[in-house]
């Protein structure tokens, strides 16, 4: 909203957000958290830091839909649930138990209001038979600014 003298103007539309909606599962460390530096906006880059990574590496999953919790116990991840559709994935790595995911968002006004979901597969060799756990799950909504 902007105001000057007796006039005001406002841009109305979807708010840019990035919010966790489900907990991950713990391994040798607490469940990995997805913490955004900002929110997803057209023409920008969404930076999300993954905290509590046992190996400082993970696979970030991006989905266009959330799912009902799918148990990963049959895959060797007891008490872990997938909550994001698997439409794309990419490797993130870092150091000291953290990694940064950077998702560029094109400068296209048609993307405003687009919803997407993230969850990470976290490598943790000592956690279980598969050697992995999953992070919290988050929902993003692309905004103007």
Coordinates of C-alpha atoms in Angstrom, one line a residue:
X1 CA 0.0 0.0 0.0
X2 CA 1.2 3.5 -0.8
X3 CA -0.3 6.8 0.2
X4 CA 0.4 10.3 -0.8
X5 CA -1.7 13.4 0.0
X6 CA -5.3 12.4 -0.4
X7 CA -4.6 9.4 -2.7
X8 CA -3.7 5.8 -1.9
X9 CA -3.0 2.8 -4.0
X10 CA -2.8 -0.9 -3.2
X11 CA -1.7 -4.0 -5.1
X12 CA -4.2 -6.8 -4.4
X13 CA -3.4 -10.4 -5.0
X14 CA -2.0 -13.5 -3.5
X15 CA 0.4 -12.9 -0.7
X16 CA 3.9 -14.4 -1.1
X17 CA 4.4 -17.0 1.6
X18 CA 6.6 -20.0 2.5
X19 CA 5.3 -21.9 5.6
X20 CA 5.9 -25.3 7.1
X21 CA 2.8 -27.5 7.3
X22 CA 4.1 -30.9 8.6
X23 CA 6.9 -32.2 10.8
X24 CA 9.7 -34.3 9.4
X25 CA 11.2 -37.3 11.2
X26 CA 14.3 -37.3 13.4
X27 CA 17.3 -39.5 12.8
X28 CA 20.6 -39.0 14.6
X29 CA 19.7 -35.3 14.8
X30 CA 16.3 -33.5 15.2
X31 CA 14.1 -33.4 12.1
X32 CA 15.6 -31.1 9.4
X33 CA 14.0 -27.7 9.2
X34 CA 13.3 -25.7 6.1
X35 CA 13.9 -22.1 6.9
X36 CA 13.3 -19.5 4.2
X37 CA 15.3 -16.3 3.9
X38 CA 12.4 -14.6 2.2
X39 CA 9.3 -15.6 0.3
X40 CA 8.9 -16.7 -3.3
X41 CA 8.4 -13.7 -5.7
X42 CA 8.4 -13.4 -9.4
X43 CA 11.8 -12.3 -10.7
X44 CA 13.5 -13.4 -7.5
X45 CA 15.3 -16.4 -6.0
X46 CA 13.8 -18.3 -3.0
X47 CA 16.6 -19.2 -0.7
X48 CA 15.8 -21.9 1.9
X49 CA 18.3 -23.1 4.5
X50 CA 18.1 -26.7 5.6
X51 CA 19.2 -27.0 9.3
X52 CA 20.2 -30.1 11.2
X53 CA 21.7 -32.1 8.3
X54 CA 23.8 -35.0 9.6
X55 CA 25.9 -35.2 6.4
X56 CA 25.3 -31.5 5.1
X57 CA 23.6 -33.0 2.0
X58 CA 20.0 -33.7 1.0
X59 CA 17.7 -34.1 -2.0
X60 CA 15.1 -31.3 -2.1
X61 CA 11.8 -32.4 -3.5
X62 CA 9.5 -30.0 -5.3
X63 CA 5.9 -30.9 -5.9
X64 CA 2.8 -29.1 -7.3
X65 CA 0.6 -30.8 -4.7
X66 CA 0.8 -32.0 -1.1
X67 CA -0.2 -35.6 -0.4
X68 CA -1.9 -37.3 2.4
X69 CA 0.9 -38.7 4.6
X70 CA 2.5 -41.7 2.9
X71 CA 4.3 -44.0 5.3
X72 CA 8.0 -44.6 4.3
X73 CA 8.3 -47.5 6.7
X74 CA 8.2 -50.1 3.9
X75 CA 11.3 -48.3 2.4
X76 CA 13.2 -48.6 5.6
X77 CA 12.4 -45.1 7.1
X78 CA 10.3 -45.9 10.2
X79 CA 8.0 -43.1 11.5
X80 CA 8.7 -41.0 8.4
X81 CA 6.1 -39.7 6.0
X82 CA 6.2 -38.2 2.5
X83 CA 3.9 -35.2 2.3
X84 CA 4.9 -33.7 -1.1
X85 CA 4.3 -35.0 -4.7
X86 CA 7.5 -35.8 -6.5
X87 CA 7.5 -33.6 -9.5
X88 CA 11.1 -32.5 -9.4
X89 CA 14.2 -33.0 -7.2
X90 CA 17.6 -31.6 -6.9
X91 CA 20.7 -32.0 -4.7
X92 CA 21.6 -29.4 -2.1
X93 CA 24.9 -29.5 -0.2
X94 CA 26.6 -27.3 2.3
X95 CA 28.7 -27.6 5.4
X96 CA 28.5 -27.6 9.2
X97 CA 25.1 -29.3 9.2
X98 CA 23.4 -26.8 6.9
X99 CA 22.7 -26.4 3.1
X100 CA 21.0 -23.8 1.0
X101 CA 18.4 -24.4 -1.6
X102 CA 18.1 -21.7 -4.2
X103 CA 15.0 -21.8 -6.5
X104 CA 14.9 -19.1 -9.2
X105 CA 11.4 -17.9 -10.0
X106 CA 10.9 -16.4 -13.5
X107 CA 9.6 -12.8 -13.9
X108 CA 6.3 -13.9 -15.2
X109 CA 3.1 -12.4 -13.7
X110 CA 1.2 -15.6 -14.6
X111 CA 3.1 -17.3 -11.8
X112 CA 1.6 -15.1 -9.1
X113 CA -0.6 -17.3 -6.9
X114 CA 1.2 -20.5 -7.9
X115 CA 1.4 -23.0 -5.0
X116 CA 4.3 -25.5 -4.7
X117 CA 5.5 -27.8 -1.9
X118 CA 9.0 -28.8 -0.6
X119 CA 10.3 -31.6 1.5
X120 CA 13.9 -33.0 1.6
X121 CA 15.2 -36.5 1.7
X122 CA 18.1 -36.2 4.2
X123 CA 21.1 -38.6 4.2
X124 CA 21.7 -40.0 7.7
X125 CA 23.6 -43.3 7.5
X126 CA 23.1 -44.2 11.2
X127 CA 19.4 -43.4 11.3
X128 CA 17.9 -46.6 9.9
X129 CA 18.4 -49.3 7.2
X130 CA 18.0 -46.9 4.3
X131 CA 20.3 -44.3 5.9
X132 CA 17.9 -41.4 5.4
X133 CA 15.1 -39.4 7.0
X134 CA 12.8 -36.6 5.7
X135 CA 12.6 -32.9 6.6
X136 CA 9.6 -30.8 7.6
X137 CA 7.3 -30.1 4.6
X138 CA 6.6 -26.6 3.5
X139 CA 4.1 -24.8 1.1
X140 CA 5.1 -21.8 -1.0
X141 CA 2.9 -19.3 -2.8
X142 CA 4.5 -17.1 -5.4
X143 CA 3.7 -13.4 -5.0
X144 CA 4.4 -10.1 -6.8
X145 CA 7.0 -8.6 -4.5

